């Protein structure tokens, strides 16, 4: 498929491979997932977008042959300037392929006729993928980001997944009663199984472990990107997914293949990114910034709410938490600021 350029070459350098190393494209074992991520696995590297580059391990004989063919007086080869190049997106798996490729490097779908690549500035757009506000928004958002088929109905299953992770971590001593709101692993798992229970940082941490994906929840009001887990060398190879949190609700964030958010089909969404993809993080934060300018958030410090179970009037997050602990009611509606 030709020489690697742009982000792919940068990634290879970061992983200790020189740009001049002989590379060849190979098919990823799991195209649906690899098309949106990269991972380091021995000498194989799946680059952002799903193309895969593999280091040529020809050994000392190959190295010797290259040294013999090189002129002893030749000047050191300068590194090629990395500049954006035209490309085209596969209609089947969304992989962004090199301009000269006639077939997708992952799924081998033929390149559509008369499909010039749009300008880089309009080819990708971060957008908010809204999920139902039914007390399971966190689970629906993570399901959209990480489950095959962009599922928004994975709440019940992912609640059970969280319960399994919580039990395992509690048994291993990683999480204690203090972390789990004073509950044992079994008690917490039983509580989160209820469809009326909201998810939060514990659930994000558990689902990140299950999907082996760093889940980054961006707070609309503060623009803080809360990472689950935090950046760590042991999980640096995990892909990253973004959620938008407005104070009481989570939505998914995806990069579309269209310049118009409204027209972009969800089937072409990119939801997993390399943790080294700083551009994706900046774009996700900019999406949150736009939501903040539009006042699309809830200030939990003093907003007026009503318990939709018993009708009690409450003020702010503290009242909601106290009421929920006392009554088990967790369904609230905002009535004012």
Backbone as numpy.savetxt, mean C-alpha at the origin, in Angstrom:
# Nx Ny Nz CAx CAy CAz Cx Cy Cz
13.25 -6.86 -22.86 12.44 -5.64 -22.86 13.27 -4.38 -22.86
14.61 -4.48 -22.98 15.43 -3.28 -23.05 15.98 -2.91 -21.69
16.83 -1.88 -21.66 17.47 -1.49 -20.40 16.47 -0.92 -19.42
16.76 -1.12 -18.13 15.90 -0.57 -17.10 16.22 0.90 -16.91
15.22 1.70 -16.61 15.43 3.12 -16.43 14.62 3.60 -15.23
14.87 4.85 -14.83 14.06 5.50 -13.82 14.09 4.77 -12.49
12.89 4.60 -11.90 12.77 4.02 -10.57 13.37 2.63 -10.50
13.26 1.84 -11.58 13.78 0.47 -11.55 15.29 0.48 -11.35
15.97 1.32 -12.11 17.43 1.37 -11.98 17.85 1.88 -10.62
17.10 2.87 -10.11 17.41 3.38 -8.76 17.26 2.28 -7.73
16.18 1.50 -7.86 15.95 0.39 -6.93 17.09 -0.61 -6.98
17.56 -0.94 -8.19 18.64 -1.91 -8.32 19.91 -1.39 -7.67
20.19 -0.10 -7.84 21.38 0.45 -7.18 21.24 0.37 -5.67
20.05 0.69 -5.16 19.83 0.63 -3.71 20.07 -0.76 -3.16
19.81 -1.77 -3.94 19.97 -3.15 -3.49 21.36 -3.68 -3.79
22.27 -2.82 -4.19 23.65 -3.22 -4.35 24.02 -3.75 -5.71
23.15 -3.56 -6.72 23.45 -4.03 -8.06 23.85 -2.84 -8.92
24.95 -2.92 -9.63 25.38 -1.82 -10.49 24.50 -1.77 -11.74
24.33 -0.56 -12.23 23.51 -0.39 -13.42 24.05 -1.19 -14.59
25.38 -1.36 -14.65 25.97 -2.07 -15.78 25.87 -3.57 -15.70
25.37 -4.13 -14.59 25.25 -5.58 -14.46 24.29 -6.13 -15.51
24.62 -7.28 -16.07 23.73 -7.90 -17.06 22.43 -8.28 -16.40
21.32 -7.89 -17.01 20.00 -8.14 -16.44 19.14 -8.82 -17.48
18.17 -9.57 -17.03 17.19 -10.13 -17.95 15.84 -10.13 -17.28
14.78 -9.92 -18.06 13.43 -9.89 -17.51 12.93 -11.30 -17.30
12.27 -11.53 -16.19 11.66 -12.83 -15.93 10.24 -12.60 -15.45
9.40 -13.60 -15.57 8.02 -13.48 -15.13 7.94 -13.67 -13.63
7.14 -12.84 -12.96 6.96 -12.98 -11.52 6.08 -14.17 -11.23
6.30 -14.88 -10.09 5.49 -16.07 -9.79 4.05 -15.74 -9.48
3.78 -14.54 -9.01 2.41 -14.15 -8.66 2.16 -12.80 -9.30
1.72 -12.81 -10.55 1.65 -11.57 -11.30 0.68 -10.58 -10.68
-0.45 -11.05 -10.15 -1.44 -10.13 -9.61 -0.88 -9.31 -8.47
-0.04 -9.94 -7.64 0.52 -9.21 -6.51 1.82 -8.52 -6.90
2.66 -9.22 -7.68 3.96 -8.65 -8.02 3.82 -7.46 -8.94
2.73 -7.33 -9.65 2.58 -6.20 -10.54 2.47 -4.90 -9.79
2.32 -4.96 -8.49 2.14 -3.75 -7.70 3.20 -3.60 -6.63
4.24 -4.37 -6.67 5.20 -4.32 -5.57 6.57 -4.76 -6.06
7.52 -4.74 -5.17 8.81 -5.35 -5.45 9.23 -6.08 -4.21
10.13 -7.03 -4.34 10.66 -7.69 -3.17 12.05 -8.21 -3.49
12.89 -8.28 -2.46 14.23 -8.80 -2.65 14.21 -10.27 -2.26
14.62 -11.13 -3.16 14.60 -12.56 -2.90 15.85 -13.16 -3.52
16.86 -13.36 -2.69 18.16 -13.78 -3.18 18.65 -12.74 -4.19
18.82 -13.14 -5.47 19.30 -12.20 -6.47 18.19 -11.68 -7.36
16.93 -12.09 -7.10 15.83 -11.64 -7.93 15.22 -10.37 -7.35
14.82 -9.48 -8.21 14.20 -8.23 -7.77 12.97 -7.98 -8.61
11.80 -7.90 -7.98 10.58 -7.56 -8.70 10.41 -6.06 -8.56
10.49 -5.33 -9.63 10.51 -3.88 -9.56 9.09 -3.33 -9.57
8.96 -2.08 -9.12 7.65 -1.44 -9.03 6.95 -1.52 -10.36
5.71 -1.98 -10.34 4.97 -2.16 -11.57 4.92 -3.60 -12.00
5.77 -4.45 -11.45 5.66 -5.88 -11.69 6.68 -6.48 -12.61
7.47 -5.67 -13.34 8.52 -6.26 -14.14 9.55 -6.87 -13.20
10.27 -7.88 -13.62 11.25 -8.48 -12.74 12.59 -8.48 -13.41
13.61 -8.14 -12.65 14.97 -8.18 -13.17 15.76 -9.16 -12.35
16.57 -9.96 -13.02 17.34 -10.96 -12.30 18.81 -10.78 -12.61
19.62 -10.77 -11.57 21.05 -10.60 -11.76 21.62 -11.81 -12.49
22.49 -11.53 -13.46 23.13 -12.61 -14.21 24.24 -13.19 -13.34
24.08 -14.43 -12.91 25.05 -15.07 -12.03 25.99 -15.97 -12.83
26.53 -15.45 -13.90 27.39 -16.26 -14.73 28.67 -16.66 -14.04
29.06 -15.95 -12.96 30.23 -16.35 -12.19 31.49 -15.72 -12.71
32.62 -16.29 -12.24 33.92 -15.69 -12.53 34.23 -15.73 -14.01
33.78 -16.78 -14.73 34.11 -16.89 -16.14 33.53 -15.73 -16.93
32.28 -15.35 -16.61 31.67 -14.22 -17.30 32.41 -12.93 -17.00
32.77 -12.77 -15.71 33.50 -11.56 -15.33 34.83 -11.50 -16.07
35.54 -12.65 -16.17 36.83 -12.67 -16.85 36.67 -12.33 -18.31
35.61 -12.86 -18.93 35.40 -12.58 -20.35 35.16 -11.10 -20.58
34.40 -10.48 -19.68 34.16 -9.05 -19.82 35.45 -8.26 -19.65
36.29 -8.68 -18.70 37.55 -7.97 -18.47 38.48 -8.10 -19.68
38.49 -9.31 -20.31 39.37 -9.52 -21.46 38.93 -8.70 -22.66
37.60 -8.52 -22.80 37.09 -7.79 -23.96 37.24 -6.30 -23.80
37.49 -5.83 -22.58 37.60 -4.40 -22.34 39.01 -3.94 -22.61
39.14 -2.75 -23.18 40.46 -2.18 -23.45 41.11 -1.75 -22.15
42.40 -2.08 -21.93 43.04 -1.71 -20.67 43.16 -0.21 -20.50
43.12 0.54 -21.60 43.26 1.99 -21.51 41.92 2.71 -21.62
40.87 1.94 -21.62 39.55 2.56 -21.77 39.21 3.37 -20.53
38.56 4.50 -20.76 38.15 5.35 -19.63 36.99 4.69 -18.92
36.86 4.92 -17.60 35.73 4.35 -16.86 34.42 4.78 -17.48
33.53 3.82 -17.61 32.23 4.11 -18.21 31.40 4.94 -17.27
30.88 6.05 -17.76 30.05 6.90 -16.94 28.65 6.32 -16.84
28.05 6.54 -15.69 26.71 6.02 -15.46 25.72 6.75 -16.36
24.83 6.01 -16.97 23.86 6.60 -17.87 22.90 7.50 -17.12
22.61 8.64 -17.69 21.65 9.56 -17.08 20.27 8.92 -17.09
19.62 8.90 -15.94 18.31 8.28 -15.84 17.25 9.32 -16.10
16.55 9.21 -17.20 15.52 10.17 -17.56 14.23 9.43 -17.85
13.09 10.04 -17.57 11.81 9.38 -17.84 11.68 9.03 -19.32
11.16 7.84 -19.61 11.00 7.39 -20.98 9.53 7.07 -21.25
9.12 7.13 -22.53 7.75 6.77 -22.85 7.47 5.33 -22.43
6.23 5.03 -22.13 5.86 3.68 -21.69 4.39 3.48 -21.98
3.91 2.25 -21.73 2.49 1.97 -21.91 2.03 1.02 -20.81
0.80 1.19 -20.37 0.24 0.40 -19.28 -0.56 -0.77 -19.84
-0.32 -1.96 -19.28 -1.04 -3.16 -19.71 -2.49 -3.06 -19.26
-3.41 -3.34 -20.17 -4.84 -3.27 -19.84 -5.28 -4.41 -18.95
-4.49 -5.49 -18.91 -4.89 -6.66 -18.11 -4.38 -6.59 -16.68
-3.08 -6.28 -16.49 -2.52 -6.32 -15.13 -1.99 -4.98 -14.65
-2.09 -3.94 -15.47 -1.73 -2.55 -15.15 -0.23 -2.31 -15.10
0.60 -3.30 -15.42 2.05 -3.09 -15.42 2.42 -2.00 -16.42
3.28 -1.08 -16.02 3.79 -0.06 -16.92 5.01 -0.63 -17.63
4.90 -0.87 -18.92 5.94 -1.52 -19.71 6.79 -0.50 -20.46
8.00 -0.93 -20.85 8.88 -0.08 -21.64 8.24 0.23 -22.99
8.61 1.37 -23.56 7.98 1.84 -24.79 8.13 0.84 -25.93
9.28 0.18 -25.99 9.54 -0.71 -27.12 8.94 -2.10 -26.94
8.40 -2.41 -25.78 7.83 -3.75 -25.54 6.56 -3.95 -26.35
6.44 -5.10 -27.00 5.24 -5.41 -27.76 4.26 -6.25 -26.97
4.72 -6.85 -25.87 3.87 -7.62 -24.98 4.19 -7.26 -23.54
3.21 -7.43 -22.64 3.42 -7.16 -21.23 4.46 -8.12 -20.68
5.40 -7.61 -19.88 6.48 -8.43 -19.36 6.00 -9.44 -18.32
4.83 -9.23 -17.74 4.31 -10.15 -16.72 3.28 -11.10 -17.27
2.22 -10.56 -17.88 1.11 -11.43 -18.31 1.11 -11.69 -19.81
2.04 -11.08 -20.55 2.21 -11.27 -21.99 1.01 -10.82 -22.82
0.19 -9.94 -22.28 -0.89 -9.36 -23.07 -0.30 -8.46 -24.14
-0.74 -8.61 -25.39 -0.18 -7.77 -26.46 -0.44 -6.30 -26.21
0.49 -5.48 -26.64 0.32 -4.03 -26.52 -0.81 -3.58 -27.43
-1.75 -2.77 -26.93 -2.84 -2.28 -27.78 -2.29 -1.44 -28.93
-2.96 -1.49 -30.04 -2.55 -0.68 -31.17 -2.86 0.79 -30.91
-2.01 1.65 -31.42 -2.20 3.10 -31.29 -2.43 3.50 -29.83
-1.48 3.09 -28.96 -1.61 3.41 -27.53 -0.39 4.17 -27.04
-0.21 5.41 -27.51 0.92 6.19 -27.01 0.75 6.48 -25.53
1.86 6.52 -24.82 1.79 6.77 -23.38 1.40 8.21 -23.12
0.49 8.46 -22.18 0.16 9.83 -21.82 1.31 10.47 -21.07
1.33 11.78 -20.94 2.41 12.44 -20.19 2.46 11.93 -18.77
3.67 11.90 -18.19 3.85 11.40 -16.83 2.99 12.15 -15.84
2.80 13.45 -16.06 2.06 14.27 -15.11 0.59 13.92 -15.06
0.07 13.24 -16.11 -1.35 12.91 -16.12 -1.61 11.41 -16.09
-0.55 10.60 -16.15 -0.77 9.17 -16.25 -1.22 8.56 -14.93
-0.78 9.10 -13.81 -1.10 8.50 -12.51 -1.68 9.57 -11.59
-2.72 9.21 -10.89 -3.37 10.14 -9.98 -3.80 9.39 -8.73
-3.42 9.88 -7.57 -3.90 9.28 -6.33 -5.35 9.69 -6.11
-6.16 8.72 -5.72 -7.57 9.00 -5.51 -8.07 8.27 -4.27
-9.17 8.73 -3.76 -9.80 8.15 -2.57 -10.86 7.15 -3.01
-10.73 5.91 -2.57 -11.73 4.89 -2.86 -12.59 4.71 -1.60
-13.81 5.20 -1.69 -14.69 5.24 -0.53 -15.25 3.85 -0.22
-15.30 3.52 1.06 -15.88 2.26 1.52 -17.06 2.58 2.43
-17.96 1.63 2.66 -19.15 1.90 3.48 -18.81 2.32 4.91
-19.61 3.23 5.45 -19.46 3.68 6.84 -20.39 2.83 7.71
-19.96 1.59 7.96 -20.82 0.63 8.65 -20.12 -0.02 9.84
-19.22 0.72 10.47 -18.43 0.24 11.61 -17.32 -0.73 11.18
-17.24 -1.06 9.90 -16.20 -1.96 9.41 -15.36 -1.30 8.32
-15.31 0.05 8.34 -14.63 0.75 7.25 -13.14 0.40 7.18
-12.49 0.23 8.32 -11.07 -0.12 8.30 -10.86 -1.45 7.59
-11.69 -2.43 7.91 -11.55 -3.75 7.32 -11.87 -3.72 5.83
-12.89 -2.94 5.46 -13.25 -2.82 4.05 -12.14 -2.13 3.26
-11.54 -1.10 3.84 -10.47 -0.37 3.16 -9.25 -1.27 2.96
-8.86 -2.01 4.00 -7.72 -2.91 3.87 -8.04 -4.03 2.89
-9.26 -4.51 2.91 -9.65 -5.53 1.94 -9.53 -5.03 0.52
-9.93 -3.78 0.29 -9.81 -3.20 -1.04 -8.35 -3.10 -1.47
-7.50 -2.74 -0.54 -6.09 -2.54 -0.85 -5.33 -3.84 -1.06
-5.64 -4.86 -0.26 -4.79 -6.05 -0.19 -5.44 -7.34 -0.68
-6.74 -7.41 -0.73 -7.41 -8.64 -1.16 -7.55 -8.66 -2.69
-7.48 -9.82 -3.30 -7.72 -9.92 -4.74 -9.14 -9.46 -5.07
-9.29 -8.76 -6.17 -10.62 -8.36 -6.61 -11.14 -7.08 -6.02
-10.28 -6.31 -5.31 -10.70 -5.02 -4.75 -11.97 -5.17 -3.90
-11.95 -6.08 -2.95 -13.15 -6.41 -2.18 -13.40 -5.39 -1.08
-14.67 -4.98 -0.98 -15.10 -4.11 0.11 -15.94 -4.87 1.14
-16.14 -6.16 0.91 -17.02 -6.96 1.78 -16.23 -7.97 2.61
-14.95 -7.69 2.84 -14.11 -8.66 3.54 -14.13 -8.48 5.05
-14.99 -7.59 5.55 -15.01 -7.29 6.97 -15.09 -8.49 7.90
-16.10 -9.35 7.77 -16.22 -10.49 8.69 -14.98 -11.39 8.69
-14.45 -11.68 7.51 -13.28 -12.56 7.44 -12.05 -11.88 8.04
-11.86 -10.60 7.76 -10.68 -9.91 8.29 -10.79 -9.69 9.79
-11.99 -9.61 10.32 -12.14 -9.56 11.78 -11.64 -10.86 12.40
-11.92 -11.98 11.75 -11.43 -13.25 12.26 -9.91 -13.33 12.13
-9.39 -12.79 11.04 -7.94 -12.76 10.86 -7.28 -11.98 11.99
-7.86 -10.83 12.32 -7.31 -10.02 13.42 -7.34 -10.82 14.72
-8.45 -11.51 14.97 -8.55 -12.32 16.18 -7.45 -13.37 16.25
-7.17 -14.03 15.14 -6.12 -15.06 15.12 -4.74 -14.44 15.41
-4.46 -13.29 14.80 -3.16 -12.64 15.02 -3.04 -12.18 16.47
-4.11 -11.62 17.00 -4.09 -11.15 18.38 -3.81 -12.31 19.34
-4.50 -13.42 19.15 -4.28 -14.58 20.02 -2.83 -15.05 19.94
-2.31 -15.13 18.73 -0.93 -15.61 18.55 0.07 -14.67 19.21
-0.11 -13.39 19.04 0.83 -12.43 19.63 0.69 -12.36 21.15
-0.52 -12.56 21.63 -0.72 -12.57 23.08 -0.06 -13.81 23.69
-0.23 -14.94 23.02 0.37 -16.17 23.53 1.88 -16.10 23.51
2.44 -15.37 22.52 3.89 -15.24 22.43 4.44 -14.16 23.33
3.57 -13.43 24.00 4.02 -12.36 24.89 4.36 -11.06 24.20
4.07 -10.98 22.89 4.36 -9.75 22.15 3.35 -8.66 22.53
2.09 -9.03 22.64 1.05 -8.11 23.10 0.55 -8.58 24.45
0.30 -7.64 25.33 -0.14 -7.93 26.69 -1.52 -7.31 26.94
-2.03 -7.54 28.15 -3.31 -6.94 28.52 -3.27 -5.43 28.37
-2.14 -4.82 28.70 -2.02 -3.36 28.63 -2.19 -2.87 27.20
-1.70 -3.63 26.23 -1.84 -3.24 24.83 -3.27 -3.47 24.35
-3.90 -4.51 24.85 -5.22 -4.93 24.36 -6.35 -4.40 25.22
-6.24 -3.15 25.66 -7.31 -2.50 26.44 -7.68 -3.28 27.69
-6.69 -3.92 28.32 -6.95 -4.65 29.55 -7.56 -6.02 29.34
-7.58 -6.50 28.11 -8.21 -7.78 27.80 -7.15 -8.84 27.47
-7.53 -10.09 27.64 -6.68 -11.19 27.19 -6.80 -11.31 25.68
-5.94 -12.11 25.07 -6.01 -12.31 23.63 -7.35 -12.87 23.19
-7.85 -13.86 23.90 -9.14 -14.47 23.56 -10.29 -13.47 23.70
-10.25 -12.68 24.78 -11.32 -11.71 25.02 -11.32 -10.62 23.96
-10.13 -10.17 23.59 -10.07 -9.11 22.57 -10.54 -9.66 21.22
-10.13 -10.89 20.90 -10.55 -11.49 19.64 -12.07 -11.64 19.58
-12.67 -12.01 20.71 -14.13 -12.15 20.75 -14.81 -10.80 20.58
-14.20 -9.75 21.15 -14.81 -8.42 21.06 -14.74 -7.87 19.63
-13.59 -8.00 18.98 -13.45 -7.42 17.65 -14.25 -8.21 16.61
-14.68 -9.40 16.95 -15.50 -10.18 16.02 -16.87 -9.56 15.82
-17.31 -8.71 16.75 -18.62 -8.06 16.65 -18.60 -7.05 15.51
-19.58 -7.08 14.62 -19.62 -6.13 13.50 -19.84 -4.69 13.93
-20.17 -4.45 15.19 -20.37 -3.09 15.68 -19.08 -2.45 16.20
-18.02 -3.24 16.32 -16.77 -2.72 16.86 -15.93 -2.07 15.78
-15.43 -0.90 16.10 -14.55 -0.20 15.18 -13.15 -0.79 15.26
-12.41 -0.64 14.18 -11.01 -1.03 14.17 -10.12 0.18 14.35
-8.89 -0.07 14.81 -7.92 1.01 15.04 -6.50 0.52 14.84
-5.60 1.04 15.64 -4.19 0.75 15.45 -3.86 -0.73 15.66
-4.52 -1.37 16.62 -4.26 -2.80 16.85 -4.67 -3.61 15.62
-5.81 -3.28 15.06 -6.30 -4.01 13.90 -5.39 -3.77 12.68
-4.92 -2.53 12.53 -4.01 -2.24 11.43 -2.70 -3.02 11.57
-2.20 -3.08 12.81 -0.96 -3.83 13.04 -1.16 -5.32 12.75
-2.30 -5.86 13.17 -2.57 -7.28 12.94 -2.72 -7.58 11.45
-3.45 -6.73 10.73 -3.66 -6.97 9.30 -2.37 -6.75 8.51
-1.52 -5.82 8.96 -0.23 -5.63 8.31 0.60 -6.90 8.42
0.56 -7.54 9.59 1.28 -8.79 9.79 0.72 -9.89 8.88
-0.61 -9.96 8.81 -1.24 -11.01 7.99 -0.91 -10.86 6.52
-1.01 -9.64 5.99 -0.77 -9.42 4.56 0.70 -9.15 4.24
1.53 -9.06 5.29 2.94 -8.70 5.11 3.04 -7.43 4.25
2.30 -6.43 4.67 2.21 -5.15 3.97 2.22 -4.04 5.00
3.06 -3.04 4.80 3.04 -1.89 5.70 1.80 -1.05 5.38
0.93 -0.88 6.37 -0.29 -0.10 6.19 -0.06 1.29 6.78
-0.19 2.30 5.95 0.06 3.68 6.36 -1.26 4.43 6.36
-1.72 4.82 7.55 -2.96 5.57 7.70 -2.62 7.05 7.84
-3.08 7.86 6.89 -2.78 9.28 6.87 -3.95 10.05 7.47
-3.68 10.78 8.54 -4.70 11.56 9.24 -4.97 12.84 8.44
-6.21 13.05 8.06 -6.56 14.20 7.24 -6.31 15.51 7.97
-6.63 15.57 9.26 -6.49 16.82 9.99 -5.03 17.18 10.26
-4.21 16.22 10.68 -2.83 16.49 11.05 -1.84 16.21 9.92
-2.25 15.44 8.91 -1.40 15.00 7.80 -0.26 14.10 8.27
-0.39 13.52 9.45 0.59 12.58 9.96 0.35 11.21 9.33
1.42 10.58 8.86 1.33 9.24 8.27 1.69 8.21 9.33
0.70 7.53 9.84 0.91 6.52 10.89 1.22 5.18 10.23
2.44 4.68 10.46 2.90 3.45 9.82 2.67 2.23 10.71
2.19 1.18 10.11 1.96 -0.09 10.81 2.54 -1.22 9.96
3.69 -1.79 10.31 4.57 -1.39 11.42 5.41 -0.18 11.05
6.14 0.35 12.03 7.08 1.43 11.75 8.15 0.94 10.78
8.82 1.89 10.13 9.90 1.52 9.22 10.94 0.68 9.96
11.25 -0.47 9.41 12.18 -1.39 10.06 12.86 -2.23 8.98
14.13 -2.51 9.19 14.88 -3.27 8.20 14.28 -4.65 7.97
13.73 -5.25 9.03 13.20 -6.61 8.91 11.97 -6.67 8.00
11.24 -5.56 7.89 10.03 -5.55 7.05 10.15 -4.56 5.89
11.36 -4.12 5.59 11.55 -3.12 4.54 11.18 -3.67 3.16
11.18 -5.01 3.01 10.84 -5.60 1.72 9.33 -5.71 1.52
8.55 -5.47 2.56 7.09 -5.51 2.41 6.63 -4.37 1.51
5.56 -4.58 0.74 4.97 -3.45 0.02 4.26 -2.53 1.00
3.85 -1.39 0.53 3.17 -0.38 1.36 1.83 -0.03 0.74
0.81 0.13 1.60 -0.52 0.55 1.15 -0.97 1.73 2.00
-1.82 2.57 1.43 -2.22 3.81 2.10 -3.72 3.82 2.40
-4.05 4.33 3.59 -5.43 4.58 3.97 -5.58 6.05 4.34
-6.78 6.58 4.14 -7.10 7.95 4.52 -8.02 7.91 5.74
-7.63 8.59 6.82 -8.42 8.57 8.06 -8.90 9.99 8.36
-10.22 10.17 8.45 -10.76 11.52 8.65 -11.16 11.79 10.10
-10.75 10.93 11.00 -11.08 11.09 12.41 -12.03 10.02 12.91
-12.96 9.60 12.05 -13.90 8.54 12.44 -14.09 7.51 11.33
-13.47 7.71 10.18 -13.71 6.81 9.05 -12.43 6.60 8.25
-12.25 5.36 7.78 -11.12 5.01 6.92 -11.61 4.78 5.48
-10.84 5.28 4.52 -11.05 4.95 3.12 -9.72 4.46 2.54
-9.78 3.80 1.40 -8.57 3.33 0.72 -8.03 4.42 -0.19
-6.71 4.42 -0.40 -6.06 5.32 -1.34 -5.43 4.47 -2.43
-5.68 4.84 -3.68 -5.13 4.10 -4.81 -4.58 5.08 -5.84
-3.61 4.62 -6.61 -3.11 5.40 -7.74 -3.81 4.88 -8.99
-4.47 5.79 -9.69 -5.24 5.39 -10.86 -4.39 5.52 -12.11
-4.90 5.01 -13.21 -4.21 5.11 -14.49 -4.80 6.20 -15.36
-5.66 7.03 -14.76 -6.33 8.08 -15.52 -6.06 9.43 -14.90
-6.08 10.47 -15.71 -5.90 11.82 -15.20 -7.15 12.32 -14.49
-8.27 11.66 -14.71 -9.53 12.06 -14.07 -9.90 11.03 -13.02
-9.95 11.45 -11.77 -10.28 10.51 -10.69 -11.66 9.91 -10.89
-12.59 10.70 -11.39 -13.96 10.22 -11.51 -14.10 9.15 -12.59
-13.25 9.25 -13.62 -13.38 8.32 -14.74 -12.50 7.09 -14.60
-11.61 7.07 -13.61 -10.64 5.98 -13.51 -11.32 4.69 -13.06
-11.19 3.61 -13.82 -11.79 2.33 -13.40 -11.01 1.72 -12.25
-11.72 1.17 -11.29 -11.08 0.58 -10.12 -10.24 -0.63 -10.49
-10.58 -1.29 -11.57 -9.84 -2.49 -11.97 -8.40 -2.18 -12.32
-8.09 -0.93 -12.62 -6.74 -0.54 -13.00 -6.00 0.15 -11.86
-6.58 0.17 -10.67 -5.94 0.82 -9.53 -4.63 0.13 -9.15
-3.68 0.93 -8.73 -2.46 0.41 -8.11 -2.57 0.73 -6.62
-2.50 -0.29 -5.79 -2.71 -0.09 -4.35 -1.51 -0.46 -3.49
-0.51 -1.11 -4.08 0.68 -1.51 -3.33 1.91 -0.85 -3.93
2.77 -0.33 -3.06 3.94 0.43 -3.49 5.16 -0.03 -2.70
6.33 0.19 -3.27 7.56 -0.07 -2.54 7.71 0.95 -1.41
8.28 0.52 -0.30 8.50 1.45 0.80 9.53 2.52 0.44
10.29 2.29 -0.59 11.25 3.29 -1.06 10.62 4.29 -2.03
9.34 4.10 -2.34 8.65 4.98 -3.28 8.19 6.24 -2.55
9.10 7.19 -2.38 8.76 8.43 -1.67 7.73 9.25 -2.43
7.71 9.14 -3.74 6.74 9.89 -4.53 5.32 9.46 -4.19
5.11 8.16 -4.03 3.77 7.67 -3.67 3.34 8.21 -2.32
4.26 8.25 -1.35 3.93 8.79 -0.04 3.56 10.26 -0.14
4.34 11.02 -0.91 4.03 12.45 -1.06 2.66 12.65 -1.72
2.37 11.84 -2.73 1.09 11.97 -3.42 -0.07 11.63 -2.48
0.10 10.61 -1.64 -0.96 10.24 -0.71 -1.18 11.35 0.32
-0.11 11.96 0.79 -0.25 13.06 1.75 -0.91 14.26 1.09
-0.59 14.52 -0.18 -1.22 15.62 -0.89 -2.72 15.38 -1.05
-3.11 14.12 -1.24 -4.54 13.80 -1.30 -5.21 14.12 0.03
-4.53 13.77 1.14 -5.06 14.10 2.46 -5.12 15.62 2.66
-4.11 16.32 2.15 -4.10 17.79 2.29 -5.30 18.41 1.57
-5.60 17.88 0.39 -6.76 18.39 -0.35 -8.05 18.14 0.43
-8.14 16.97 1.08 -9.32 16.68 1.91 -9.40 17.62 3.10
-8.25 17.96 3.66 -8.26 18.90 4.80 -8.72 20.29 4.35
-8.23 20.74 3.18 -8.68 22.05 2.68 -10.18 22.07 2.47
-10.74 20.92 2.10 -12.18 20.82 1.88 -12.94 20.54 3.18
-12.23 20.54 4.32 -12.85 20.29 5.64 -13.49 18.91 5.71
-12.88 17.94 5.02 -13.43 16.58 5.03 -12.80 15.76 6.16
-13.01 16.21 7.38 -12.52 15.50 8.55 -13.40 15.85 9.74
-13.26 15.07 10.79 -14.02 15.31 12.02 -13.05 15.58 13.15
-13.21 16.72 13.82 -12.39 17.08 14.97 -12.95 16.38 16.19
-12.23 15.37 16.66 -12.76 14.56 17.76 -12.65 15.23 19.12
-11.96 16.36 19.19 -11.73 16.98 20.50 -13.03 17.46 21.15
-13.96 18.00 20.36 -15.15 18.55 21.00 -16.41 18.48 20.15
-16.45 17.60 19.17 -17.63 17.54 18.33 -18.81 16.93 19.07
-20.00 17.38 18.70 -21.22 16.90 19.34 -21.73 15.67 18.59
-22.03 14.62 19.35 -22.51 13.38 18.76 -23.69 12.84 19.55
-24.35 11.90 18.94 -25.46 11.21 19.60 -25.26 9.72 19.44
-25.46 8.99 20.52 -25.42 7.55 20.45 -26.63 7.08 19.67
-26.41 6.38 18.56 -27.51 5.94 17.72 -28.18 4.67 18.24
-27.66 4.16 19.35 -28.28 2.99 19.97 -29.31 3.42 21.03
-28.87 4.35 21.93 -29.77 4.75 23.02 -30.18 6.21 22.95
-29.58 6.98 22.03 -29.96 8.38 21.88 -29.25 9.35 22.80
-28.31 8.90 23.60 -27.62 9.79 24.54 -26.80 10.84 23.79
-26.82 12.09 24.28 -26.02 13.16 23.70 -24.63 13.16 24.31
-23.62 13.26 23.49 -22.23 13.20 23.95 -21.43 14.32 23.32
-20.25 14.59 23.91 -19.39 15.65 23.39 -17.95 15.16 23.33
-17.44 14.98 22.14 -16.04 14.66 21.97 -15.70 13.19 22.11
-14.44 12.90 21.80 -13.97 11.52 21.79 -14.00 10.89 23.17
-13.63 11.68 24.20 -13.59 11.14 25.55 -14.95 10.63 25.99
-16.01 11.40 25.71 -17.36 10.97 26.07 -17.75 9.71 25.31
-17.37 9.66 24.02 -17.72 8.48 23.22 -17.06 7.23 23.77
-15.77 7.34 24.11 -15.04 6.19 24.66 -15.65 5.75 25.98
-15.94 6.71 26.86 -16.51 6.37 28.16 -17.88 5.72 27.99
-18.70 6.26 27.09 -20.03 5.70 26.86 -19.94 4.29 26.28
-19.01 4.10 25.36 -18.86 2.78 24.75 -18.43 1.74 25.78
-17.50 2.12 26.67 -17.04 1.19 27.69 -18.14 0.86 28.70
-18.97 1.84 28.99 -20.02 1.63 29.99 -21.21 0.85 29.45
-21.51 1.04 28.17 -22.73 0.45 27.61 -22.48 -0.59 26.51
-21.31 -0.56 25.91 -21.06 -1.43 24.77 -21.59 -0.86 23.48
-22.15 0.36 23.54 -22.68 0.99 22.32 -21.53 1.65 21.55
-21.45 1.38 20.28 -20.35 1.94 19.49 -20.82 2.60 18.21
-22.10 2.81 18.05 -22.65 3.42 16.84 -23.04 4.86 17.14
-22.23 5.82 16.64 -22.44 7.23 16.95 -22.70 8.02 15.67
-23.43 9.11 15.81 -23.67 10.03 14.70 -23.34 11.43 15.12
-22.64 12.18 14.24 -22.27 13.55 14.58 -23.47 14.47 14.42
-23.67 15.36 15.38 -24.79 16.30 15.34 -24.34 17.75 15.26
-23.03 18.02 15.44 -22.54 19.40 15.37 -21.09 19.46 15.77
-20.50 20.69 15.71 -19.09 20.89 16.03 -18.98 21.69 17.34
